Amino acid sequence: MNSVRHPLFASLFVFAAALAFPAILVAVPAAAQEKAADPAQFVQQLGDKAIAQLAGKEVPETEERARFRNLLTAYFDVKAIGKFTVGRSYWSTATPAQQKEFLSLYEMQVANAYAKRFQDYSGFTFKVSGQQKDDATDTVVNSEITRPTGAPIPVQWRVRSEDGGYKIADVIIAGISMAVTDKQQFAAVIQRGGGTIDALIDAMKSQSMVPASASD
């Protein structure tokens, strides 16, 4: 596949994000979500749910994908991440139909890629270690993923307050932003394809490219 790959992603336990997500990243039905007191608790709830529902389970692949997609939809701001990764100028010139198709493809590819990986992550633990306000709407939540062997993996979550709740807008793994990684890759694909979002959509539909944040 003609995708940008980063060796870090092969061994990371990540959700989204995603990426971002757009992610990424099934909504566990909204009624099943506990009301989080703050962004740190919101992220801890996501980590606990992901490990309980996905990690190391003998679950059919279709069910694994559905569970991950529910988490992605429920906890991540897929539309905001998608707009960011495409870039403001390209997003603003895309039609509503193009925007919808891209978001659907992006979400599907991230969900499918990570759903398969979770079965390999038995024995991992996830713990939030702190949070700091970044601006009026965003808080950065710090966490660590502990593996059975090897050093813990530092993960930061950009959590955005909206409509009385929270959504994840980016995931930063060992200092690397998943949203920025995808944006750089997508910009190159669009530019090579003549400067329209159709080039990106076609590449995703043909499976000749997957988001860098979802690559091994």
mmCIF file of C-alpha atoms in Angstrom:
data_model
loop_
_atom_site.group_PDB
_atom_site.id
_atom_site.type_symbol
_atom_site.label_atom_id
_atom_site.label_comp_id
_atom_site.label_asym_id
_atom_site.label_seq_id
_atom_site.Cartn_x
_atom_site.Cartn_y
_atom_site.Cartn_z
ATOM 1 C CA MET A 1 0.000 0.000 0.000
ATOM 2 C CA ASN A 2 1.131 3.520 -0.720
ATOM 3 C CA SER A 3 0.766 4.713 2.867
ATOM 4 C CA VAL A 4 3.052 6.612 5.188
ATOM 5 C CA ARG A 5 4.203 4.282 7.944
ATOM 6 C CA HIS A 6 5.779 4.983 11.307
ATOM 7 C CA PRO A 7 7.517 2.128 13.177
ATOM 8 C CA LEU A 8 6.146 3.384 16.479
ATOM 9 C CA PHE A 9 2.588 2.467 15.505
ATOM 10 C CA ALA A 10 3.297 -1.252 15.185
ATOM 11 C CA SER A 11 3.763 -1.645 18.936
ATOM 12 C CA LEU A 12 1.461 1.028 20.326
ATOM 13 C CA PHE A 13 -1.801 0.478 22.122
ATOM 14 C CA VAL A 14 -3.873 3.369 20.794
ATOM 15 C CA PHE A 15 -7.478 4.148 20.310
ATOM 16 C CA ALA A 16 -7.941 6.616 17.906
ATOM 17 C CA ALA A 17 -7.493 8.255 16.800
ATOM 18 C CA ALA A 18 -7.184 8.147 16.234
ATOM 19 C CA LEU A 19 -7.314 9.902 14.962
ATOM 20 C CA ALA A 20 -8.385 10.911 15.035
ATOM 21 C CA PHE A 21 -8.901 9.723 14.827
ATOM 22 C CA PRO A 22 -10.369 10.980 12.990
ATOM 23 C CA ALA A 23 -11.024 8.638 14.593
ATOM 24 C CA ILE A 24 -11.149 7.675 14.816
ATOM 25 C CA LEU A 25 -11.574 5.532 16.351
ATOM 26 C CA VAL A 26 -19.265 2.222 17.437
ATOM 27 C CA ALA A 27 -20.593 4.458 19.707
ATOM 28 C CA VAL A 28 -21.215 2.590 22.820
ATOM 29 C CA PRO A 29 -24.769 3.909 23.180
ATOM 30 C CA ALA A 30 -24.776 7.336 24.808
ATOM 31 C CA ALA A 31 -26.992 6.036 27.616
ATOM 32 C CA ALA A 32 -24.187 3.615 28.582
ATOM 33 C CA GLN A 33 -21.672 6.394 29.143
ATOM 34 C CA GLU A 34 -21.116 7.641 32.653
ATOM 35 C CA LYS A 35 -21.170 11.387 33.166
ATOM 36 C CA ALA A 36 -17.543 12.429 33.490
ATOM 37 C CA ALA A 37 -16.686 15.017 36.120
ATOM 38 C CA ASP A 38 -13.729 16.338 34.123
ATOM 39 C CA PRO A 39 -11.601 15.549 31.016
ATOM 40 C CA ALA A 40 -9.269 13.262 32.983
ATOM 41 C CA GLN A 41 -12.134 11.064 34.133
ATOM 42 C CA PHE A 42 -13.568 11.079 30.602
ATOM 43 C CA VAL A 43 -10.318 9.691 29.165
ATOM 44 C CA GLN A 44 -9.982 7.114 31.949
ATOM 45 C CA GLN A 45 -13.498 5.891 31.188
ATOM 46 C CA LEU A 46 -12.561 5.466 27.528
ATOM 47 C CA GLY A 47 -9.419 3.517 28.412
ATOM 48 C CA ASP A 48 -11.283 1.249 30.809
ATOM 49 C CA LYS A 49 -14.035 0.552 28.263
ATOM 50 C CA ALA A 50 -11.589 -0.150 25.442
ATOM 51 C CA ILE A 51 -9.576 -2.633 27.480
ATOM 52 C CA ALA A 52 -12.674 -4.344 28.876
ATOM 53 C CA GLN A 53 -14.462 -4.643 25.534
ATOM 54 C CA LEU A 54 -11.628 -5.171 23.083
ATOM 55 C CA ALA A 55 -8.217 -6.167 24.423
ATOM 56 C CA GLY A 56 -7.254 -9.816 24.208
ATOM 57 C CA LYS A 57 -10.786 -11.025 23.543
ATOM 58 C CA GLU A 58 -11.748 -13.841 21.192
ATOM 59 C CA VAL A 59 -14.353 -11.740 19.421
ATOM 60 C CA PRO A 60 -15.376 -12.163 15.768
ATOM 61 C CA GLU A 61 -13.751 -9.518 13.573
ATOM 62 C CA THR A 62 -17.040 -7.917 12.550
ATOM 63 C CA GLU A 63 -18.067 -7.545 16.196
ATOM 64 C CA GLU A 64 -14.614 -6.176 17.109
ATOM 65 C CA ARG A 65 -14.958 -3.525 14.409
ATOM 66 C CA ALA A 66 -18.441 -2.593 15.585
ATOM 67 C CA ARG A 67 -17.315 -2.216 19.192
ATOM 68 C CA PHE A 68 -14.346 -0.048 18.270
ATOM 69 C CA ARG A 69 -16.414 2.094 15.932
ATOM 70 C CA ASN A 70 -18.918 2.697 18.721
ATOM 71 C CA LEU A 71 -16.111 3.922 21.005
ATOM 72 C CA LEU A 72 -14.717 6.089 18.227
ATOM 73 C CA THR A 73 -18.069 7.712 17.526
ATOM 74 C CA ALA A 74 -18.936 8.185 21.181
ATOM 75 C CA TYR A 75 -15.638 9.589 22.431
ATOM 76 C CA PHE A 76 -13.978 11.296 19.454
ATOM 77 C CA ASP A 77 -15.001 14.415 17.540
ATOM 78 C CA VAL A 78 -14.757 12.650 14.184
ATOM 79 C CA LYS A 79 -16.033 15.594 12.147
ATOM 80 C CA ALA A 80 -13.631 18.100 13.708
ATOM 81 C CA ILE A 81 -10.679 15.730 13.300
ATOM 82 C CA GLY A 82 -11.659 15.033 9.695
ATOM 83 C CA LYS A 83 -11.885 18.719 8.841
ATOM 84 C CA PHE A 84 -8.472 19.325 10.387
ATOM 85 C CA THR A 85 -6.773 16.435 8.602
ATOM 86 C CA VAL A 86 -8.109 17.480 5.198
ATOM 87 C CA GLY A 87 -7.146 21.114 5.745
ATOM 88 C CA ARG A 88 -9.346 24.184 5.912
ATOM 89 C CA SER A 89 -8.974 25.204 2.255
ATOM 90 C CA TYR A 90 -9.679 21.739 0.839
ATOM 91 C CA TRP A 91 -12.549 21.135 3.259
ATOM 92 C CA SER A 92 -14.219 24.449 2.449
ATOM 93 C CA THR A 93 -14.221 23.718 -1.298
ATOM 94 C CA ALA A 94 -15.565 20.166 -0.885
ATOM 95 C CA THR A 95 -19.269 19.553 -1.361
ATOM 96 C CA PRO A 96 -21.369 18.240 1.546
ATOM 97 C CA ALA A 97 -21.505 14.873 -0.235
ATOM 98 C CA GLN A 98 -17.701 14.754 -0.525
ATOM 99 C CA GLN A 99 -17.267 15.718 3.110
ATOM 100 C CA LYS A 100 -19.697 12.999 4.214
ATOM 101 C CA GLU A 101 -18.017 10.344 2.055
ATOM 102 C CA PHE A 102 -14.554 11.237 3.323
ATOM 103 C CA LEU A 103 -15.612 11.128 6.977
ATOM 104 C CA SER A 104 -17.271 7.758 6.478
ATOM 105 C CA LEU A 105 -14.163 6.297 4.800
ATOM 106 C CA TYR A 106 -11.813 7.786 7.390
ATOM 107 C CA GLU A 107 -13.808 6.446 10.306
ATOM 108 C CA MET A 108 -14.174 3.015 8.719
ATOM 109 C CA GLN A 109 -10.468 2.622 7.910
ATOM 110 C CA VAL A 110 -9.288 3.684 11.360
ATOM 111 C CA ALA A 111 -11.860 1.460 13.083
ATOM 112 C CA ASN A 112 -11.023 -1.571 10.970
ATOM 113 C CA ALA A 113 -7.273 -1.155 11.442
ATOM 114 C CA TYR A 114 -7.339 -0.785 15.210
ATOM 115 C CA ALA A 115 -10.059 -3.313 15.922
ATOM 116 C CA LYS A 116 -7.749 -6.088 14.689
ATOM 117 C CA ARG A 117 -4.865 -4.846 16.834
ATOM 118 C CA PHE A 118 -6.670 -4.862 20.144
ATOM 119 C CA GLN A 119 -6.684 -8.649 20.275
ATOM 120 C CA ASP A 120 -2.887 -8.511 20.588
ATOM 121 C CA TYR A 121 -2.924 -6.219 23.619
ATOM 122 C CA SER A 122 -3.779 -8.573 26.448
ATOM 123 C CA GLY A 123 -2.067 -7.569 29.685
ATOM 124 C CA PHE A 124 -1.889 -3.844 28.924
ATOM 125 C CA THR A 125 -3.048 -1.334 31.527
ATOM 126 C CA PHE A 126 -4.079 2.278 31.084
ATOM 127 C CA LYS A 127 -3.812 5.056 33.673
ATOM 128 C CA VAL A 128 -4.439 8.794 33.534
ATOM 129 C CA SER A 129 -1.757 10.758 35.374
ATOM 130 C CA GLY A 130 -2.927 14.369 35.155
ATOM 131 C CA GLN A 131 -4.438 17.151 33.085
ATOM 132 C CA GLN A 132 -3.783 20.783 32.233
ATOM 133 C CA LYS A 133 -6.025 23.414 30.679
ATOM 134 C CA ASP A 134 -4.762 24.517 27.266
ATOM 135 C CA ASP A 135 -7.310 27.182 26.313
ATOM 136 C CA ALA A 136 -10.967 28.078 26.827
ATOM 137 C CA THR A 137 -12.237 24.795 25.364
ATOM 138 C CA ASP A 138 -9.325 22.339 25.337
ATOM 139 C CA THR A 139 -7.649 20.330 28.088
ATOM 140 C CA VAL A 140 -4.625 18.079 27.590
ATOM 141 C CA VAL A 141 -4.907 14.838 29.570
ATOM 142 C CA ASN A 142 -1.708 12.902 30.308
ATOM 143 C CA SER A 143 -1.717 9.121 30.527
ATOM 144 C CA GLU A 144 0.501 6.060 30.378
ATOM 145 C CA ILE A 145 -0.023 2.677 28.786
ATOM 146 C CA THR A 146 1.890 -0.050 30.609
ATOM 147 C CA ARG A 147 2.919 -3.128 28.641
ATOM 148 C CA PRO A 148 3.850 -6.574 29.992
ATOM 149 C CA THR A 149 7.372 -5.882 28.705
ATOM 150 C CA GLY A 150 9.078 -2.643 27.744
ATOM 151 C CA ALA A 151 8.826 0.909 28.992
ATOM 152 C CA PRO A 152 5.422 2.586 29.508
ATOM 153 C CA ILE A 153 4.113 4.548 26.527
ATOM 154 C CA PRO A 154 3.207 8.212 27.216
ATOM 155 C CA VAL A 155 -0.056 9.293 25.571
ATOM 156 C CA GLN A 156 -1.672 12.727 25.684
ATOM 157 C CA TRP A 157 -5.293 13.369 24.781
ATOM 158 C CA ARG A 158 -6.626 16.736 23.628
ATOM 159 C CA VAL A 159 -10.129 16.839 25.090
ATOM 160 C CA ARG A 160 -12.586 19.498 23.945
ATOM 161 C CA SER A 161 -15.561 20.707 25.965
ATOM 162 C CA GLU A 162 -18.710 20.897 23.881
ATOM 163 C CA ASP A 163 -22.457 20.798 24.477
ATOM 164 C CA GLY A 164 -22.020 20.129 28.180
ATOM 165 C CA GLY A 165 -19.780 17.105 27.584
ATOM 166 C CA TYR A 166 -16.392 16.149 26.178
ATOM 167 C CA LYS A 167 -14.922 14.855 22.919
ATOM 168 C CA ILE A 168 -11.351 13.923 21.995
ATOM 169 C CA ALA A 169 -9.866 16.122 19.257
ATOM 170 C CA ASP A 170 -6.371 14.608 19.010
ATOM 171 C CA VAL A 171 -4.098 11.938 20.463
ATOM 172 C CA ILE A 172 -0.368 12.615 20.932
ATOM 173 C CA ILE A 173 1.718 9.454 21.301
ATOM 174 C CA ALA A 174 5.313 9.889 22.461
ATOM 175 C CA GLY A 175 5.144 13.478 21.230
ATOM 176 C CA ILE A 176 3.636 12.680 17.814
ATOM 177 C CA SER A 177 0.187 14.081 16.972
ATOM 178 C CA MET A 178 -2.019 11.587 15.145
ATOM 179 C CA ALA A 179 -4.104 14.381 13.596
ATOM 180 C CA VAL A 180 -1.048 16.243 12.299
ATOM 181 C CA THR A 181 0.417 12.996 10.949
ATOM 182 C CA ASP A 182 -2.719 12.305 8.929
ATOM 183 C CA LYS A 183 -2.954 15.930 7.768
ATOM 184 C CA GLN A 184 0.553 15.816 6.309
ATOM 185 C CA GLN A 185 -0.164 12.565 4.498
ATOM 186 C CA PHE A 186 -3.539 13.713 3.152
ATOM 187 C CA ALA A 187 -2.140 17.024 1.894
ATOM 188 C CA ALA A 188 0.445 15.149 -0.174
ATOM 189 C CA VAL A 189 -2.207 12.867 -1.692
ATOM 190 C CA ILE A 190 -4.499 15.786 -2.542
ATOM 191 C CA GLN A 191 -1.706 17.822 -4.102
ATOM 192 C CA ARG A 192 -0.556 14.919 -6.250
ATOM 193 C CA GLY A 193 -4.146 14.408 -7.368
ATOM 194 C CA GLY A 194 -4.713 17.927 -8.642
ATOM 195 C CA GLY A 195 -5.718 19.747 -5.482
ATOM 196 C CA THR A 196 -9.189 18.329 -4.839
ATOM 197 C CA ILE A 197 -10.528 16.108 -2.079
ATOM 198 C CA ASP A 198 -11.672 13.621 -4.739
ATOM 199 C CA ALA A 199 -8.081 12.399 -5.076
ATOM 200 C CA LEU A 200 -8.028 11.545 -1.367
ATOM 201 C CA ILE A 201 -11.441 9.872 -1.478
ATOM 202 C CA ASP A 202 -10.459 7.787 -4.503
ATOM 203 C CA ALA A 203 -7.228 6.658 -2.824
ATOM 204 C CA MET A 204 -9.109 5.608 0.305
ATOM 205 C CA LYS A 205 -11.834 3.815 -1.671
ATOM 206 C CA SER A 206 -9.287 1.887 -3.715
ATOM 207 C CA GLN A 207 -7.384 0.901 -0.561
ATOM 208 C CA SER A 208 -4.194 2.278 -2.143
ATOM 209 C CA MET A 209 -3.818 4.435 0.964
ATOM 210 C CA VAL A 210 -4.838 4.238 4.594
ATOM 211 C CA PRO A 211 -4.395 6.999 7.188
ATOM 212 C CA ALA A 212 -0.842 7.045 8.503
ATOM 213 C CA SER A 213 -2.170 6.922 12.056
ATOM 214 C CA ALA A 214 -3.840 3.606 11.234
ATOM 215 C CA SER A 215 -0.822 2.046 9.531
ATOM 216 C CA ASP A 216 1.498 -0.509 11.084
#
